[in-house]
Amino acid sequence: MRKGRILALFSNFDEAFAAISDIRHYKVPGVSVDDVTVISPIEHPEIEEVLGERPSHVPKFTLLGALTGVTFGFFFLASAQATFTVQPQGGKPVIPLPSNFVLMYEMLILFAMLFTVTAFVIGARLFRKRKSLYSEKVSLDQVGIELEVDEKYIEPLKELFNQHQALEIREEVIK
Amino acid sequence: MQSKDINEDIRWAQINEDVLRSLENPRMGYWVAVGVCLALLALAIIAEIYQYRVGMGVGNLNWPHMWDLYIATFIFWIGMSHSGTLLSAILHITHADWRKPIYRFAEAMTTFTLMTAALFPVIHLGRLWNMYWVLPYFSDRGIWPNFRSPLVWDAFAIFTYLTTSALFLYIGSIPDLAICRDNARGWRKKLYTALSLGWRGDDRQWRNFRKTYLVMACFLIPLAVSVHSIVSSDFAMSIMPGWHVTTFPPYFVAGALYSGCAAIITLFILLRYFFRFEAYMTMPILDKTCKLTFAIAMVWTYLNLIEFASVWYGHDKVAKELLIAKFTGPYSPYFWAMLILGSVLPFTLAFEKLRTNIPVMFVVSILLNVGMWLERWMIVAPTLSLSYQPFAFDVMWANWVQWFIVIGSFGWFGLLFLIFVKVIPSVSMYEVKEMIFHRRHIANKDIAAVMHRRATDPKPAGGQPSGASGSTPGTPGLEGA
C-alpha cells in the first residue's frame, strides 16, 4: 500500500483541535491521534491535553551532561595538579578540593548546557530537510495538522478537515 | 498612559510585518548611532596600536596602578552582562510575560557585553602575542595555570557564561529565524535558512524547545550569580584594604544587575525609536523595568552602607583610612559622584511622572551607568594608590591612551549590538504572539469562569454578594485581562 501525506491549515487552534478530537474518536477508522502532527506559530499551552503526552528526553541528557561535566572538571584539574607533585606544596594538598569545586561547578553547568542543546537538536529533529508539505502560512498565523497515512485514508481525512473549516488542504504521495 | 503591557488586538500577521520591517527599514538615527560607534572604535584602535608598539607605560599604567581603567572597565562590562540573561531567565521561570517583547535585545546585550569585557584582560596584559599562555593546554614545559587562583576561575566562568548565554540567545531565536527564512529573499534567505536549522514549528519541536529553554533558564540563574561572585573574588580573596570584604560577592551581583537594568532602559528607548516599536516596547513595560531598577538600586545602596559600616566599626586601621580617603582624598569627587548617581539619582525612578517621561529616563539610565562605572573605578584605583606600604602611596591618572580604549569599548559594544538588531529580530515575534494569545484566550477564559462561578453561587465564601467586586486581587488571569 502506498503512503500519503496530508496537511490541512486552519485559521485557529479551536478548529484544528476539533478536527484532532474527531480523529481521537476514530471518525476516520484506521487513523489514530498518534499519527497527528500539529504545526503552529506558537506552542499552544494545552497541546498535551489534545495530543496526549509525548516524551521528551531533554532532562535526561541534561543530567548526563551535568554528571559528565563535574567528573571531567575534577579529573581535568586533578591531572594537571598531579604533575606538580615533584614541587614542594608547603603543606597544602596536591589536589585541593575546596578551590577545585569552583571550576567543577562551572564545568557542571557548561556540560549540562551543551548536552541539553544536543538533546534539543536530536529530539526536535533539526538539521533535516523540510518536508515538502510545509506551508509558510504556519509561521504567520495559521495552524496545521499533518498526517502520514496509507493513501486510502487521504480522502476521508480531507472530508473531515473540510467539515472543520480547513482553509487549505495539501497532499502528496510518498514514493 | 496605556494601561496594558501590549495591545491584545494586534493581529499575528501584523507582528511579523512590524518586526520584519525593522530588519530593513530603521530610522536615520540608527545609522547615526552606527557612525558614532565606528568613530569611537577608531579611537580605541589608534590607542591600542600605539600601546602595542610602544608598551603599557604610554597609558600611564605603571606600578602601583597595574590595574586601572582596563580592569575597572572589565568589571563594568561583566556586570552589565548580568541583567540580560539573568533577568530573562528569572522572568521566564516566574511566567512574567511582560519580558517577552524585550528579552531578545537584553540577551543580546549580555552576549556582546561579555565579548567586550573579554577584550580587557587581553589589552591589560599588554603582550598580546603571549595570550595563549593562560590557556590550560598540554605543553612540553609542563606549565599549567594555577587553578587555585580566582583569575583562572574568572577565565573559566566567563567562557562558560559567554557560551551558555550565546546558546540561550540562539536557541530562543530559532522560531523567529524560521519566520525570517519564510519571508526573506537573497542573501538573507540563505542566512536564515542556515540559522533556523530546519525549524517548522511542529509539536515535537515545540515540546523539546520548551523543555530545553526552561532547563537552560534554570542553569543560567546560578551561573550568572557565580560568575560575578568569582569576579568579586579577584579582589576579595586578596588581603588588600578595601578589597578584602566579605560582602563583595553579593555587592558585585547587585551592582551588576543594577547597571544591566539601567542599560536595558537605555537600549529599550533607543530601539523603540530606531525601529518604531511603540506597539511592543510599551510604556507599561518601561514602567516595570524602571521599578525593578529602583528596587535593585536600593539593594546596592544598602550593601554599600553595610560595607562602610563594617569597615568603620571594624579593627582594620588601613581599611578605615582608605575609606576616609575615598570620602576626602584625591578620588573624593568621583566617589561622591558615584554615591549621588548610584544612590540618590535612582529616586527619580520612584516618581511615575518621571518614570514615564522617555527623555528623562534616557538621560537617567545613562547617568546611572556612569555612576556604576565610577563604582568599579572606585573599587580598583583608591586601593592601589593607598595600600599597606607608605612607600607605594601614589595617585596616578590615566591618560588619553587608556581613556580612548575605554571609550572605544562602548563603540565596539554598540557596533556589535546594532549589527545584531539589524540582522536578528530584536522583538521576539513568536513570544509576543504567545503573550497576546495567552492574555486574549486563557486569561479571559479564567475571568469567564470566575464570573460564571460568582453568578451561579448564591452565597460565596466571605459573605460577599455575587459579582459584588469587579476585580479580585490574586485571581488567576485577572491582571492580564
XYZ file of C-alpha atoms in Angstrom, chain B residues 141-416:
276
model
C 57.232 22.687 29.620
C 54.596 21.110 31.842
C 53.252 24.543 32.763
C 49.635 24.790 33.825
C 47.641 27.752 35.066
C 47.262 27.949 38.835
C 43.797 26.542 39.332
C 43.717 27.915 42.872
C 43.706 31.473 41.554
C 40.441 33.415 41.155
C 41.902 34.889 37.959
C 41.809 31.423 36.369
C 38.319 30.861 37.766
C 37.379 34.097 36.055
C 38.512 32.833 32.679
C 36.546 29.584 33.081
C 33.461 31.332 34.434
C 33.378 33.943 31.685
C 33.920 31.313 28.994
C 31.064 29.229 30.433
C 28.783 32.237 30.745
C 29.545 33.505 27.259
C 28.964 30.071 25.722
C 25.716 29.432 27.554
C 24.358 32.962 27.117
C 25.051 32.823 23.391
C 23.350 29.404 23.185
C 20.370 30.676 25.208
C 20.044 33.643 22.881
C 20.379 31.483 19.784
C 18.019 28.689 20.852
C 15.390 31.274 21.809
C 15.726 32.886 18.378
C 15.260 29.761 16.239
C 11.457 30.041 15.759
C 11.896 33.696 14.770
C 14.713 32.845 12.398
C 12.326 30.419 10.707
C 9.825 33.275 10.279
C 12.602 35.391 8.759
C 13.515 32.493 6.461
C 9.938 32.241 5.235
C 9.810 35.947 4.409
C 13.320 36.810 3.242
C 14.967 36.980 -0.149
C 18.543 36.911 -1.449
C 21.457 36.559 0.997
C 19.171 36.928 3.979
C 17.151 33.875 2.865
C 20.337 31.772 2.754
C 21.481 33.089 6.130
C 18.165 32.475 7.875
C 17.763 29.054 6.248
C 21.114 28.023 7.706
C 20.438 29.593 11.122
C 16.898 28.236 11.560
C 18.213 24.640 11.335
C 15.115 23.404 9.504
C 12.620 24.604 12.118
C 8.992 24.097 11.003
C 7.107 24.530 14.274
C 5.710 21.031 14.754
C 4.612 19.813 18.160
C 7.735 17.676 18.604
C 9.928 20.716 18.060
C 7.900 22.958 20.356
C 7.836 20.295 23.074
C 11.619 19.887 23.049
C 12.103 23.626 22.668
C 10.034 24.388 25.753
C 11.919 21.878 27.912
C 15.306 22.988 26.598
C 14.595 26.661 27.173
C 13.339 26.020 30.701
C 16.329 23.862 31.630
C 18.719 26.460 30.239
C 16.983 29.231 32.177
C 17.268 27.193 35.389
C 21.012 26.688 34.897
C 21.706 30.261 33.847
C 20.499 31.810 37.101
C 23.078 30.173 39.408
C 25.684 30.525 36.686
C 25.197 34.284 36.401
C 25.419 34.668 40.173
C 28.555 32.523 40.296
C 30.270 34.477 37.516
C 30.086 37.820 39.241
C 30.853 36.276 42.615
C 34.009 34.876 41.056
C 34.873 38.290 39.577
C 34.498 39.732 43.069
C 36.876 37.015 44.326
C 39.627 38.603 42.222
C 39.513 41.338 44.840
C 38.005 39.771 47.956
C 40.498 36.901 48.105
C 43.415 39.302 48.288
C 44.371 40.972 51.579
C 44.360 44.494 50.126
C 42.455 47.140 52.140
C 39.094 47.922 50.601
C 39.040 44.638 48.716
C 39.153 42.035 51.480
C 35.440 42.383 52.197
C 33.014 39.537 52.916
C 30.059 41.280 51.268
C 31.840 41.668 47.936
C 30.103 38.792 46.081
C 26.516 39.990 46.749
C 27.672 43.588 46.319
C 29.083 42.771 42.877
C 25.995 40.807 41.864
C 23.671 43.648 42.934
C 25.860 46.208 41.132
C 25.855 44.016 38.035
C 22.077 43.722 37.994
C 21.770 47.435 38.596
C 23.959 48.547 35.694
C 22.394 45.897 33.445
C 18.874 47.113 34.207
C 19.904 50.704 33.522
C 21.406 49.596 30.201
C 18.184 47.778 29.320
C 16.294 51.052 29.810
C 18.744 52.906 27.535
C 18.571 50.278 24.794
C 14.801 49.944 25.189
C 14.370 53.650 24.435
C 16.832 53.601 21.532
C 15.308 50.534 19.841
C 11.792 51.826 20.378
C 12.809 54.940 18.467
C 15.037 53.380 15.791
C 12.578 50.681 14.751
C 9.251 52.345 15.586
C 8.495 49.655 18.190
C 5.994 51.742 20.159
C 3.404 48.935 19.939
C 5.738 46.353 21.531
C 8.131 48.277 23.755
C 5.293 49.938 25.586
C 5.258 52.415 28.439
C 3.886 49.886 30.996
C 6.842 47.607 30.230
C 9.268 50.528 30.616
C 7.495 51.377 33.858
C 8.013 47.846 35.200
C 11.681 47.845 34.177
C 12.190 51.183 35.950
C 10.566 49.880 39.136
C 12.818 46.826 39.020
C 15.857 49.061 38.561
C 14.817 51.186 41.529
C 14.467 48.108 43.749
C 17.904 46.832 42.740
C 19.407 50.317 43.240
C 18.173 50.264 46.822
C 19.718 46.827 47.401
C 23.020 48.128 46.007
C 22.807 51.217 48.247
C 22.147 49.045 51.279
C 25.161 46.833 50.514
C 27.312 49.966 50.132
C 26.231 51.166 53.565
C 26.893 47.716 55.038
C 30.414 47.842 53.621
C 31.063 51.316 55.049
C 29.687 50.285 58.454
C 31.689 47.062 58.649
C 34.903 48.952 57.837
C 34.084 51.845 60.160
C 33.298 49.650 63.161
C 35.998 47.086 62.334
C 39.566 46.967 63.596
C 41.379 47.244 60.268
C 43.029 50.672 60.544
C 44.339 50.690 56.981
C 40.940 49.860 55.525
C 39.413 52.642 57.648
C 41.990 55.154 56.432
C 41.254 54.106 52.873
C 37.541 54.615 53.426
C 38.178 58.119 54.816
C 40.489 58.845 51.875
C 37.734 57.855 49.471
C 35.447 60.468 51.043
C 38.061 63.214 51.404
C 41.132 62.352 49.294
C 42.074 62.940 45.665
C 39.440 60.488 44.397
C 36.669 62.052 46.507
C 34.928 63.963 43.658
C 34.496 60.683 41.778
C 33.485 58.803 44.920
C 30.815 61.381 45.780
C 29.658 61.378 42.165
C 29.318 57.596 42.381
C 27.200 57.864 45.538
C 24.980 60.600 44.121
C 24.489 58.942 40.755
C 24.154 55.428 42.195
C 22.095 56.048 45.321
C 20.320 59.431 45.014
C 19.538 59.665 41.301
C 17.538 56.366 41.289
C 14.881 58.134 43.363
C 13.746 59.712 40.100
C 12.540 56.193 39.244
C 10.175 56.304 42.199
C 8.030 59.023 40.617
C 5.567 57.910 37.969
C 5.664 61.231 36.130
C 9.422 60.960 35.640
C 9.344 57.210 35.039
C 7.028 57.627 32.101
C 8.955 60.511 30.576
C 11.143 58.959 27.884
C 13.776 61.731 27.505
C 14.207 61.922 31.295
C 14.535 58.153 31.587
C 17.058 58.065 28.738
C 19.309 60.595 30.492
C 18.796 58.992 33.926
C 19.624 55.493 32.652
C 22.875 56.750 31.115
C 23.804 58.637 34.294
C 23.069 55.544 36.391
C 25.583 53.638 34.305
C 28.112 56.455 34.620
C 27.658 56.025 38.375
C 28.162 52.276 38.079
C 31.305 52.719 36.015
C 32.628 55.114 38.673
C 31.819 52.477 41.290
C 34.100 49.965 39.557
C 36.842 52.553 39.202
C 36.482 53.473 42.883
C 36.905 49.810 43.792
C 40.127 49.471 41.794
C 42.050 52.755 41.895
C 41.947 54.035 45.532
C 43.140 50.695 46.952
C 46.094 50.670 44.557
C 47.027 54.257 45.434
C 46.773 53.857 49.228
C 47.743 50.359 50.253
C 49.651 48.951 53.243
C 53.104 50.245 52.277
C 53.574 54.044 52.573
C 56.416 53.982 50.038
C 53.902 52.701 47.500
C 51.403 55.520 48.063
C 50.863 57.144 44.694
C 47.956 58.695 42.854
C 48.120 58.212 39.094
C 45.704 59.389 36.480
C 45.028 57.570 33.259
C 45.994 59.452 30.116
C 44.410 59.580 26.672
C 45.537 56.064 25.669
C 43.568 54.378 28.446
C 40.591 56.693 28.039
C 40.425 56.141 24.266
C 40.444 52.379 24.731
C 37.738 52.597 27.390
C 35.564 54.898 25.280
C 36.228 52.768 22.207
C 34.884 49.719 24.020
C 31.474 51.421 24.033
C 31.816 51.821 20.273
C 32.729 48.139 19.907
C 29.758 47.018 22.003
C 27.407 49.442 20.252
C 28.514 48.316 16.820
C 28.054 44.606 17.587
